[in-house]
mmCIF file of C-alpha atoms in Angstrom:
data_model
loop_
_atom_site.group_PDB
_atom_site.id
_atom_site.type_symbol
_atom_site.label_atom_id
_atom_site.label_comp_id
_atom_site.label_asym_id
_atom_site.label_seq_id
_atom_site.Cartn_x
_atom_site.Cartn_y
_atom_site.Cartn_z
ATOM 1 C CA MET A 148 75.177 125.001 94.347
ATOM 2 C CA SER A 149 73.734 122.539 96.898
ATOM 3 C CA LEU A 150 75.987 120.588 99.244
ATOM 4 C CA LEU A 151 75.044 117.312 97.579
ATOM 5 C CA ARG A 152 75.792 118.747 94.143
ATOM 6 C CA ARG A 153 79.146 120.019 95.386
ATOM 7 C CA LEU A 154 79.997 116.608 96.786
ATOM 8 C CA LEU A 155 78.977 114.812 93.633
ATOM 9 C CA THR A 156 80.830 117.091 91.236
ATOM 10 C CA VAL A 157 84.449 116.261 90.524
ATOM 11 C CA SER A 158 87.153 117.122 88.056
ATOM 12 C CA ILE A 159 88.880 114.649 85.819
ATOM 13 C CA PHE A 160 92.612 115.046 86.178
ATOM 14 C CA THR A 161 95.414 114.217 83.800
ATOM 15 C CA LEU A 162 98.847 112.948 84.724
ATOM 16 C CA LEU A 163 101.142 115.707 85.976
ATOM 17 C CA PHE A 164 104.834 115.834 85.115
ATOM 18 C CA THR A 165 107.724 117.809 86.465
ATOM 19 C CA ALA A 166 109.956 119.872 84.204
ATOM 20 C CA ASN A 167 112.198 116.935 83.351
ATOM 21 C CA GLY A 168 109.261 114.810 82.257
ATOM 22 C CA HIS A 169 109.077 112.588 85.324
ATOM 23 C CA SER A 170 106.195 112.163 87.718
ATOM 24 C CA ALA A 171 106.318 113.691 91.162
ATOM 25 C CA ASP A 172 105.776 110.150 92.480
ATOM 26 C CA THR A 173 108.916 108.439 93.713
ATOM 27 C CA GLY A 174 107.900 104.948 92.579
ATOM 28 C CA PRO A 175 109.047 102.972 89.575
ATOM 29 C CA THR A 176 105.908 103.867 87.631
ATOM 30 C CA GLN A 177 103.508 106.815 87.546
ATOM 31 C CA ALA A 178 100.012 107.076 89.027
ATOM 32 C CA GLU A 179 97.337 108.966 87.122
ATOM 33 C CA LYS A 180 94.394 110.500 88.935
ATOM 34 C CA VAL A 181 91.235 109.417 87.144
ATOM 35 C CA SER A 182 88.671 111.178 89.330
ATOM 36 C CA ALA A 183 88.131 112.471 92.840
ATOM 37 C CA ILE A 184 85.345 113.501 95.166
ATOM 38 C CA GLN A 185 85.452 115.762 98.202
ATOM 39 C CA GLY A 186 83.887 114.833 101.520
ATOM 40 C CA VAL A 187 82.776 111.307 100.568
ATOM 41 C CA GLN A 188 85.027 108.436 101.625
ATOM 42 C CA THR A 189 84.997 105.879 98.824
ATOM 43 C CA THR A 190 86.535 102.433 99.205
ATOM 44 C CA GLY A 191 85.541 100.099 96.377
ATOM 45 C CA ILE A 192 86.331 100.351 92.678
ATOM 46 C CA THR A 193 85.384 98.224 89.702
ATOM 47 C CA VAL A 194 85.742 98.885 85.970
ATOM 48 C CA THR A 195 83.585 96.967 83.511
ATOM 49 C CA ASP A 196 84.753 95.458 80.233
ATOM 50 C CA ALA A 197 83.178 98.471 78.515
ATOM 51 C CA GLY A 198 85.137 100.896 80.704
ATOM 52 C CA ARG A 199 82.342 101.994 83.031
ATOM 53 C CA ILE A 200 83.667 102.960 86.481
ATOM 54 C CA PHE A 201 81.762 102.198 89.673
ATOM 55 C CA THR A 202 82.669 102.980 93.259
ATOM 56 C CA ASN A 203 81.034 102.726 96.665
ATOM 57 C CA ALA A 204 80.913 104.753 99.871
ATOM 58 C CA PRO A 205 80.505 102.683 103.059
ATOM 59 C CA ASN A 206 77.984 103.654 105.720
ATOM 60 C CA TRP A 207 80.558 104.642 108.343
ATOM 61 C CA ARG A 208 79.171 108.053 109.340
ATOM 62 C CA ASP A 209 76.148 110.307 109.019
ATOM 63 C CA GLY A 210 75.574 112.257 105.828
ATOM 64 C CA VAL A 211 76.844 109.734 103.249
ATOM 65 C CA PRO A 212 75.119 110.885 100.003
ATOM 66 C CA PHE A 213 75.259 107.557 98.142
ATOM 67 C CA ALA A 214 76.183 103.921 98.644
ATOM 68 C CA VAL A 215 77.031 103.137 95.012
ATOM 69 C CA ALA A 216 77.943 105.582 92.260
ATOM 70 C CA GLU A 217 78.998 105.496 88.628
ATOM 71 C CA VAL A 218 81.656 107.997 87.613
ATOM 72 C CA ASP A 219 80.525 109.826 84.503
ATOM 73 C CA ARG A 220 83.464 109.695 82.077
ATOM 74 C CA ASP A 221 82.488 112.972 80.396
ATOM 75 C CA THR A 222 81.574 115.236 83.319
ATOM 76 C CA GLY A 223 83.360 113.523 86.217
ATOM 77 C CA GLU A 224 80.200 113.453 88.342
ATOM 78 C CA TYR A 225 79.630 110.656 90.821
ATOM 79 C CA LEU A 226 76.072 109.637 89.952
ATOM 80 C CA PRO A 227 74.112 107.467 92.429
ATOM 81 C CA TYR A 228 73.614 104.045 90.817
ATOM 82 C CA PRO A 229 71.257 102.862 89.522
ATOM 83 C CA ASN A 230 69.249 105.831 90.839
ATOM 84 C CA SER A 231 68.750 107.964 93.933
ATOM 85 C CA ALA A 232 65.907 105.796 95.221
ATOM 86 C CA MET A 233 68.162 102.746 95.496
ATOM 87 C CA ASN A 234 70.573 104.823 97.610
ATOM 88 C CA ARG A 235 68.079 106.476 99.947
ATOM 89 C CA CYS A 236 68.484 104.045 102.872
ATOM 90 C CA VAL A 237 72.030 105.215 103.566
ATOM 91 C CA ALA A 238 71.106 108.690 104.811
ATOM 92 C CA ASP A 239 69.095 107.467 107.806
ATOM 93 C CA SER A 240 70.448 103.892 108.054
ATOM 94 C CA THR A 241 66.961 102.508 107.590
ATOM 95 C CA ALA A 242 66.923 98.807 106.713
ATOM 96 C CA ARG A 243 64.655 98.273 103.716
ATOM 97 C CA ASP A 244 64.684 95.490 101.163
ATOM 98 C CA ASP A 245 64.522 97.871 98.206
ATOM 99 C CA CYS A 246 67.648 99.967 98.817
ATOM 100 C CA PHE A 247 71.302 99.810 99.855
ATOM 101 C CA LEU A 248 72.092 100.117 103.553
ATOM 102 C CA ALA A 249 75.839 99.616 104.108
ATOM 103 C CA VAL A 250 77.730 98.733 100.933
ATOM 104 C CA GLN A 251 81.359 97.667 101.218
ATOM 105 C CA SER A 252 82.242 96.301 97.771
ATOM 106 C CA VAL A 253 81.267 96.517 94.102
ATOM 107 C CA VAL A 254 82.485 93.969 91.550
ATOM 108 C CA ALA A 255 81.708 93.874 87.813
ATOM 109 C CA HIS A 256 81.699 90.388 86.305
ATOM 110 C CA ASP A 257 80.164 89.012 83.074
ATOM 111 C CA ASN A 258 78.256 92.246 82.372
ATOM 112 C CA LYS A 259 76.705 92.243 85.821
ATOM 113 C CA LEU A 260 77.427 94.441 88.829
ATOM 114 C CA TYR A 261 77.580 92.689 92.192
ATOM 115 C CA VAL A 262 76.959 95.046 95.121
ATOM 116 C CA LEU A 263 77.864 93.611 98.530
ATOM 117 C CA ASP A 264 75.765 95.097 101.336
ATOM 118 C CA THR A 265 77.079 94.270 104.813
ATOM 119 C CA ARG A 266 73.786 95.382 106.444
ATOM 120 C CA ASN A 267 76.012 96.536 109.304
ATOM 121 C CA PRO A 268 75.758 100.361 109.320
ATOM 122 C CA LYS A 269 78.435 102.172 111.323
ATOM 123 C CA PHE A 270 79.713 98.835 112.671
ATOM 124 C CA GLN A 271 76.802 98.682 115.100
ATOM 125 C CA GLY A 272 75.862 95.095 114.240
ATOM 126 C CA VAL A 273 74.055 93.265 111.454
ATOM 127 C CA VAL A 274 70.446 94.457 111.307
ATOM 128 C CA ASP A 275 69.233 91.912 108.745
ATOM 129 C CA ALA A 276 70.752 89.390 106.355
ATOM 130 C CA PRO A 277 73.850 90.592 104.467
ATOM 131 C CA ARG A 278 73.169 90.403 100.749
ATOM 132 C CA ILE A 279 74.428 90.847 97.221
ATOM 133 C CA PHE A 280 72.418 92.985 94.811
ATOM 134 C CA VAL A 281 73.010 91.856 91.214
ATOM 135 C CA PHE A 282 72.396 94.344 88.399
ATOM 136 C CA ASP A 283 72.286 93.757 84.669
ATOM 137 C CA LEU A 284 74.640 96.350 83.176
ATOM 138 C CA ASP A 285 72.838 96.514 79.833
ATOM 139 C CA SER A 286 69.528 97.571 81.373
ATOM 140 C CA ASN A 287 70.831 98.832 84.749
ATOM 141 C CA LYS A 288 67.978 96.874 86.310
ATOM 142 C CA LEU A 289 68.151 94.889 89.520
ATOM 143 C CA GLU A 290 68.218 91.244 88.482
ATOM 144 C CA ARG A 291 68.537 89.320 91.744
ATOM 145 C CA VAL A 292 69.143 89.776 95.453
ATOM 146 C CA LEU A 293 71.223 87.027 97.046
ATOM 147 C CA LEU A 294 70.594 86.827 100.792
ATOM 148 C CA LEU A 295 73.051 85.128 103.111
ATOM 149 C CA SER A 296 71.466 82.461 105.271
ATOM 150 C CA ASN A 297 71.971 82.355 109.031
ATOM 151 C CA ALA A 298 74.801 79.881 108.504
ATOM 152 C CA GLY A 299 76.715 82.485 106.483
ATOM 153 C CA TYR A 300 77.137 85.270 109.014
ATOM 154 C CA HIS A 301 77.327 86.216 112.696
ATOM 155 C CA PRO A 302 75.590 89.143 114.447
ATOM 156 C CA ASP A 303 78.889 91.072 114.401
ATOM 157 C CA SER A 304 79.928 90.139 110.843
ATOM 158 C CA TYR A 305 81.200 92.697 108.373
ATOM 159 C CA ILE A 306 81.201 90.904 105.027
ATOM 160 C CA ASN A 307 83.964 92.720 103.209
ATOM 161 C CA ASP A 308 84.748 91.647 99.644
ATOM 162 C CA LEU A 309 83.768 89.021 97.084
ATOM 163 C CA ARG A 310 84.929 87.043 94.068
ATOM 164 C CA ILE A 311 82.707 85.176 91.598
ATOM 165 C CA ASP A 312 83.504 81.621 90.489
ATOM 166 C CA ARG A 313 81.020 80.842 87.729
ATOM 167 C CA ALA A 314 82.610 77.481 86.911
ATOM 168 C CA ALA A 315 82.009 76.257 90.456
ATOM 169 C CA GLY A 316 78.723 78.134 90.798
ATOM 170 C CA ARG A 317 79.898 80.032 93.865
ATOM 171 C CA ILE A 318 80.687 83.429 95.319
ATOM 172 C CA TYR A 319 83.503 83.661 97.889
ATOM 173 C CA MET A 320 83.577 86.421 100.511
ATOM 174 C CA THR A 321 85.690 87.551 103.452
ATOM 175 C CA ASP A 322 84.428 88.625 106.870
ATOM 176 C CA SER A 323 86.693 91.285 108.331
ATOM 177 C CA ASN A 324 84.998 91.634 111.718
ATOM 178 C CA HIS A 325 84.230 88.014 112.637
ATOM 179 C CA PRO A 326 87.107 86.112 110.982
ATOM 180 C CA GLY A 327 86.183 83.598 108.326
ATOM 181 C CA LEU A 328 85.314 83.010 104.697
ATOM 182 C CA VAL A 329 81.765 82.845 103.370
ATOM 183 C CA VAL A 330 80.675 80.717 100.424
ATOM 184 C CA TYR A 331 77.440 81.400 98.565
ATOM 185 C CA GLU A 332 76.270 78.641 96.222
ATOM 186 C CA LEU A 333 74.534 80.154 93.229
ATOM 187 C CA ALA A 334 71.282 78.640 92.024
ATOM 188 C CA GLN A 335 71.090 76.973 88.628
ATOM 189 C CA GLY A 336 68.110 79.103 87.675
ATOM 190 C CA GLU A 337 68.056 82.859 87.232
ATOM 191 C CA ASN A 338 64.926 83.695 89.223
ATOM 192 C CA GLY A 339 64.715 84.157 92.946
ATOM 193 C CA ASP A 340 67.118 83.397 95.735
ATOM 194 C CA LYS A 341 67.680 79.634 95.637
ATOM 195 C CA GLY A 342 71.282 79.470 96.706
ATOM 196 C CA LYS A 343 72.693 78.661 100.117
ATOM 197 C CA SER A 344 75.555 80.121 102.110
ATOM 198 C CA TYR A 345 77.909 78.779 104.745
ATOM 199 C CA ARG A 346 81.169 79.638 106.477
ATOM 200 C CA VAL A 347 84.569 77.982 106.258
ATOM 201 C CA LEU A 348 87.726 78.665 108.295
ATOM 202 C CA ASP A 349 85.494 80.348 110.846
ATOM 203 C CA ASP A 350 87.695 81.935 113.525
ATOM 204 C CA HIS A 351 90.637 79.989 112.093
ATOM 205 C CA LYS A 352 94.218 81.199 112.475
ATOM 206 C CA SER A 353 94.435 81.910 108.750
ATOM 207 C CA THR A 354 91.468 84.310 108.811
ATOM 208 C CA ARG A 355 92.269 86.030 112.121
ATOM 209 C CA ALA A 356 94.231 89.272 112.430
ATOM 210 C CA GLU A 357 97.819 88.835 113.586
ATOM 211 C CA GLN A 358 97.897 92.077 115.563
ATOM 212 C CA ASP A 359 95.690 94.987 116.581
ATOM 213 C CA TYR A 360 97.491 97.892 114.939
ATOM 214 C CA LEU A 361 99.529 99.114 111.975
ATOM 215 C CA THR A 362 102.277 101.725 112.012
ATOM 216 C CA ILE A 363 101.878 104.415 109.366
ATOM 217 C CA ASP A 364 104.004 107.547 109.145
ATOM 218 C CA GLY A 365 105.410 106.767 112.569
ATOM 219 C CA LYS A 366 101.980 106.621 114.209
ATOM 220 C CA ARG A 367 99.965 103.662 115.429
ATOM 221 C CA TRP A 368 96.662 103.027 113.694
ATOM 222 C CA ASN A 369 94.885 100.976 116.337
ATOM 223 C CA ASN A 370 92.398 98.508 114.922
ATOM 224 C CA THR A 371 91.895 94.781 114.534
ATOM 225 C CA VAL A 372 90.801 93.802 111.027
ATOM 226 C CA HIS A 373 90.540 90.122 110.173
ATOM 227 C CA SER A 374 90.138 88.410 106.766
ATOM 228 C CA ASP A 375 89.814 91.212 104.247
ATOM 229 C CA GLY A 376 91.671 90.941 100.932
ATOM 230 C CA ILE A 377 90.595 88.158 98.581
ATOM 231 C CA ALA A 378 91.738 87.103 95.098
ATOM 232 C CA LEU A 379 90.647 84.208 92.906
ATOM 233 C CA ASP A 380 92.879 82.302 90.482
ATOM 234 C CA LEU A 381 90.328 80.815 88.082
ATOM 235 C CA LYS A 382 92.946 78.971 86.049
ATOM 236 C CA ASP A 383 94.441 76.987 88.914
ATOM 237 C CA LYS A 384 91.283 77.139 91.067
ATOM 238 C CA VAL A 385 92.946 78.723 94.073
ATOM 239 C CA LEU A 386 91.522 81.303 96.473
ATOM 240 C CA TYR A 387 93.963 83.705 98.158
ATOM 241 C CA PHE A 388 93.059 85.661 101.291
ATOM 242 C CA HIS A 389 94.731 87.927 103.837
ATOM 243 C CA ALA A 390 93.941 89.689 107.116
ATOM 244 C CA LEU A 391 94.317 93.456 106.954
ATOM 245 C CA THR A 392 96.229 93.730 110.228
ATOM 246 C CA GLY A 393 98.524 90.870 109.409
ATOM 247 C CA TYR A 394 101.491 89.895 107.282
ATOM 248 C CA THR A 395 100.690 86.410 105.987
ATOM 249 C CA LEU A 396 99.182 85.490 102.625
ATOM 250 C CA TYR A 397 97.157 82.274 102.685
ATOM 251 C CA ALA A 398 95.639 80.138 99.937
ATOM 252 C CA ILE A 399 93.322 77.178 99.549
ATOM 253 C CA ASP A 400 92.254 75.156 96.519
ATOM 254 C CA THR A 401 88.603 75.923 95.858
ATOM 255 C CA ARG A 402 87.693 72.219 95.793
ATOM 256 C CA TYR A 403 88.199 72.183 99.556
ATOM 257 C CA LEU A 404 85.686 74.955 100.198
ATOM 258 C CA GLU A 405 82.828 72.528 100.721
ATOM 259 C CA ASP A 406 80.142 72.929 103.347
ATOM 260 C CA SER A 407 80.974 69.598 104.944
ATOM 261 C CA GLY A 408 84.684 69.602 104.099
ATOM 262 C CA ASP A 409 87.705 70.108 106.330
ATOM 263 C CA ALA A 410 89.054 73.328 104.854
ATOM 264 C CA ALA A 411 91.436 73.873 107.764
ATOM 265 C CA ALA A 412 93.429 70.803 106.757
ATOM 266 C CA HIS A 413 94.096 72.232 103.305
ATOM 267 C CA VAL A 414 95.010 75.872 104.002
ATOM 268 C CA ARG A 415 98.571 76.726 103.070
ATOM 269 C CA ARG A 416 100.759 79.654 103.998
ATOM 270 C CA VAL A 417 102.001 81.236 100.772
ATOM 271 C CA ALA A 418 104.267 84.086 101.830
ATOM 272 C CA ARG A 419 105.176 86.739 104.331
ATOM 273 C CA THR A 420 103.956 90.065 102.918
ATOM 274 C CA SER A 421 103.166 93.637 103.803
ATOM 275 C CA ALA A 422 99.865 94.498 105.491
ATOM 276 C CA PRO A 423 97.354 95.055 102.638
ATOM 277 C CA ASP A 424 93.696 95.842 102.172
ATOM 278 C CA GLY A 425 92.252 94.491 98.915
ATOM 279 C CA MET A 426 93.960 92.164 96.422
ATOM 280 C CA ILE A 427 93.573 91.209 92.757
ATOM 281 C CA LEU A 428 95.181 88.846 90.230
ATOM 282 C CA ASP A 429 95.885 89.694 86.595
ATOM 283 C CA GLN A 430 95.808 87.242 83.690
ATOM 284 C CA GLN A 431 99.566 86.700 83.922
ATOM 285 C CA GLY A 432 99.268 85.466 87.498
ATOM 286 C CA ASN A 433 100.616 88.594 89.206
ATOM 287 C CA LEU A 434 98.994 89.218 92.591
ATOM 288 C CA TYR A 435 98.585 92.921 93.476
ATOM 289 C CA PHE A 436 98.266 94.213 97.032
ATOM 290 C CA ALA A 437 99.096 97.337 99.020
ATOM 291 C CA ASP A 438 101.763 97.984 101.585
ATOM 292 C CA LEU A 439 99.563 100.192 103.736
ATOM 293 C CA GLU A 440 102.316 101.073 106.172
ATOM 294 C CA ASN A 441 104.692 102.353 103.478
ATOM 295 C CA HIS A 442 102.360 103.931 100.866
ATOM 296 C CA LYS A 443 103.093 101.366 98.146
ATOM 297 C CA ILE A 444 101.356 98.988 95.792
ATOM 298 C CA LEU A 445 103.268 95.753 95.327
ATOM 299 C CA TYR A 446 102.825 92.713 93.154
ATOM 300 C CA ARG A 447 103.965 89.136 93.582
ATOM 301 C CA ASP A 448 104.848 87.454 90.296
ATOM 302 C CA PRO A 449 104.224 83.749 89.518
ATOM 303 C CA ALA A 450 107.804 82.929 90.548
ATOM 304 C CA GLY A 451 107.127 84.286 94.031
ATOM 305 C CA GLU A 452 109.173 87.474 93.706
ATOM 306 C CA THR A 453 107.707 90.725 95.040
ATOM 307 C CA HIS A 454 108.061 94.022 93.170
ATOM 308 C CA VAL A 455 107.010 97.637 93.760
ATOM 309 C CA LEU A 456 104.480 98.825 91.191
ATOM 310 C CA VAL A 457 103.990 102.367 92.507
ATOM 311 C CA GLU A 458 104.702 104.315 95.677
ATOM 312 C CA GLY A 459 104.579 107.856 97.029
ATOM 313 C CA ASP A 460 102.022 110.533 97.814
ATOM 314 C CA ARG A 461 99.495 109.141 95.333
ATOM 315 C CA VAL A 462 99.231 105.937 97.339
ATOM 316 C CA ARG A 463 97.307 106.789 100.503
ATOM 317 C CA TRP A 464 95.757 103.566 101.754
ATOM 318 C CA ALA A 465 95.269 101.838 98.407
ATOM 319 C CA ASP A 466 92.026 100.117 99.294
ATOM 320 C CA THR A 467 90.543 98.224 96.359
ATOM 321 C CA PHE A 468 91.735 97.287 92.867
ATOM 322 C CA SER A 469 90.281 96.673 89.427
ATOM 323 C CA ILE A 470 91.958 95.868 86.110
ATOM 324 C CA HIS A 471 90.893 97.218 82.719
ATOM 325 C CA ASP A 472 92.666 97.676 79.402
ATOM 326 C CA GLY A 473 96.185 97.135 80.748
ATOM 327 C CA MET A 474 95.709 99.416 83.748
ATOM 328 C CA LEU A 475 95.378 98.777 87.472
ATOM 329 C CA TYR A 476 92.753 101.054 89.012
ATOM 330 C CA TYR A 477 92.711 101.700 92.749
ATOM 331 C CA THR A 478 91.010 103.852 95.363
ATOM 332 C CA ASN A 479 92.724 105.854 98.086
ATOM 333 C CA SER A 480 90.400 105.573 101.076
ATOM 334 C CA ARG A 481 92.816 107.398 103.430
ATOM 335 C CA ILE A 482 91.470 105.416 106.378
ATOM 336 C CA HIS A 483 94.519 106.125 108.533
ATOM 337 C CA GLU A 484 94.138 109.890 108.024
ATOM 338 C CA VAL A 485 90.517 110.204 109.120
ATOM 339 C CA THR A 486 90.294 111.511 112.670
ATOM 340 C CA GLY A 487 87.142 113.634 112.475
ATOM 341 C CA PRO A 488 84.985 115.368 109.849
ATOM 342 C CA ILE A 489 86.004 114.614 106.265
ATOM 343 C CA ASP A 490 84.304 117.542 104.490
ATOM 344 C CA ASP A 491 87.629 118.995 103.330
ATOM 345 C CA MET A 492 89.249 115.678 102.394
ATOM 346 C CA GLU A 493 89.542 114.442 98.803
ATOM 347 C CA PHE A 494 89.149 110.768 97.934
ATOM 348 C CA GLY A 495 90.448 109.731 94.547
ATOM 349 C CA ILE A 496 90.516 106.944 91.993
ATOM 350 C CA TYR A 497 93.908 106.383 90.355
ATOM 351 C CA ARG A 498 95.361 104.061 87.752
ATOM 352 C CA VAL A 499 98.808 102.773 86.793
ATOM 353 C CA PRO A 500 99.990 100.607 83.874
ATOM 354 C CA LEU A 501 100.373 96.919 84.554
ATOM 355 C CA PRO A 502 103.996 95.741 84.596
ATOM 356 C CA GLY A 503 105.537 95.097 81.195
ATOM 357 C CA LEU A 504 103.123 97.396 79.356
#
């Protein structure tokens, strides 16, 4: 069996119980392993309305076999999406317009898959315009490529995550290396790249990291990560965002995210929280985020109370979240554990029931 085949082949796991019928996890609910892959550090996760599972592997080291993959629900294989050709630029970090270079996030929305390419391989700087590849999930064909304009990014940007606001005709993104939010205005038509992008809260206190380390398992993880997690409340038209190395949740009404507006005057501090990575809102208004330092996933309910959803050994840097059919899916990217080669490390996708289900 080739190395690539070994890396792409996984087993689908079922929930394990102890003799008394309880999970080995110590949290208030149980985490089920959906799939796992060895030697490939995956960060993003998105589940479509039809139940298709997509993940991504960032271009952080040599030998990454794919940028985007779909997890086959029958065999458990991680299959390069939409094909191997679209993923070929990752191996040699060659910047080409017809393939992924350094993908950091995948988001399914309205039967389309949005693939965010930082164009910043191995954090060595942006080599060409960061972009969003948009695929039609019925045909699995590339539909559009949305390029950020010069006003949307800096040479050291690492565009991290995105949320789609169809009502406003926008995509909102975070920049975790050069603090700020990025807004992409979608074109009215469906052909070509006719939108524009710009930055708001650029190097603002609300998008900057609050410190340059986290403490996990008694050890310092030294890094400065700015605006990272992002969540969109479509009902109340509010965008939430959070630095990774920080403890403050911020929000802004989306009407203030104008190119010529004064967004800084309308940012509000929502709460003191744990240090998280990604974030997501459910339809009941619960905001989910990790407590990276304590191996937990928390949620903040609409009344402002914070609860533990799951904790324990199956929460190992809960990176990104997706919601499907009453379940919260998440990836364990194990970022704090990586100190060298990752060939023998397993990176999994897990899921837990939403509260009240």
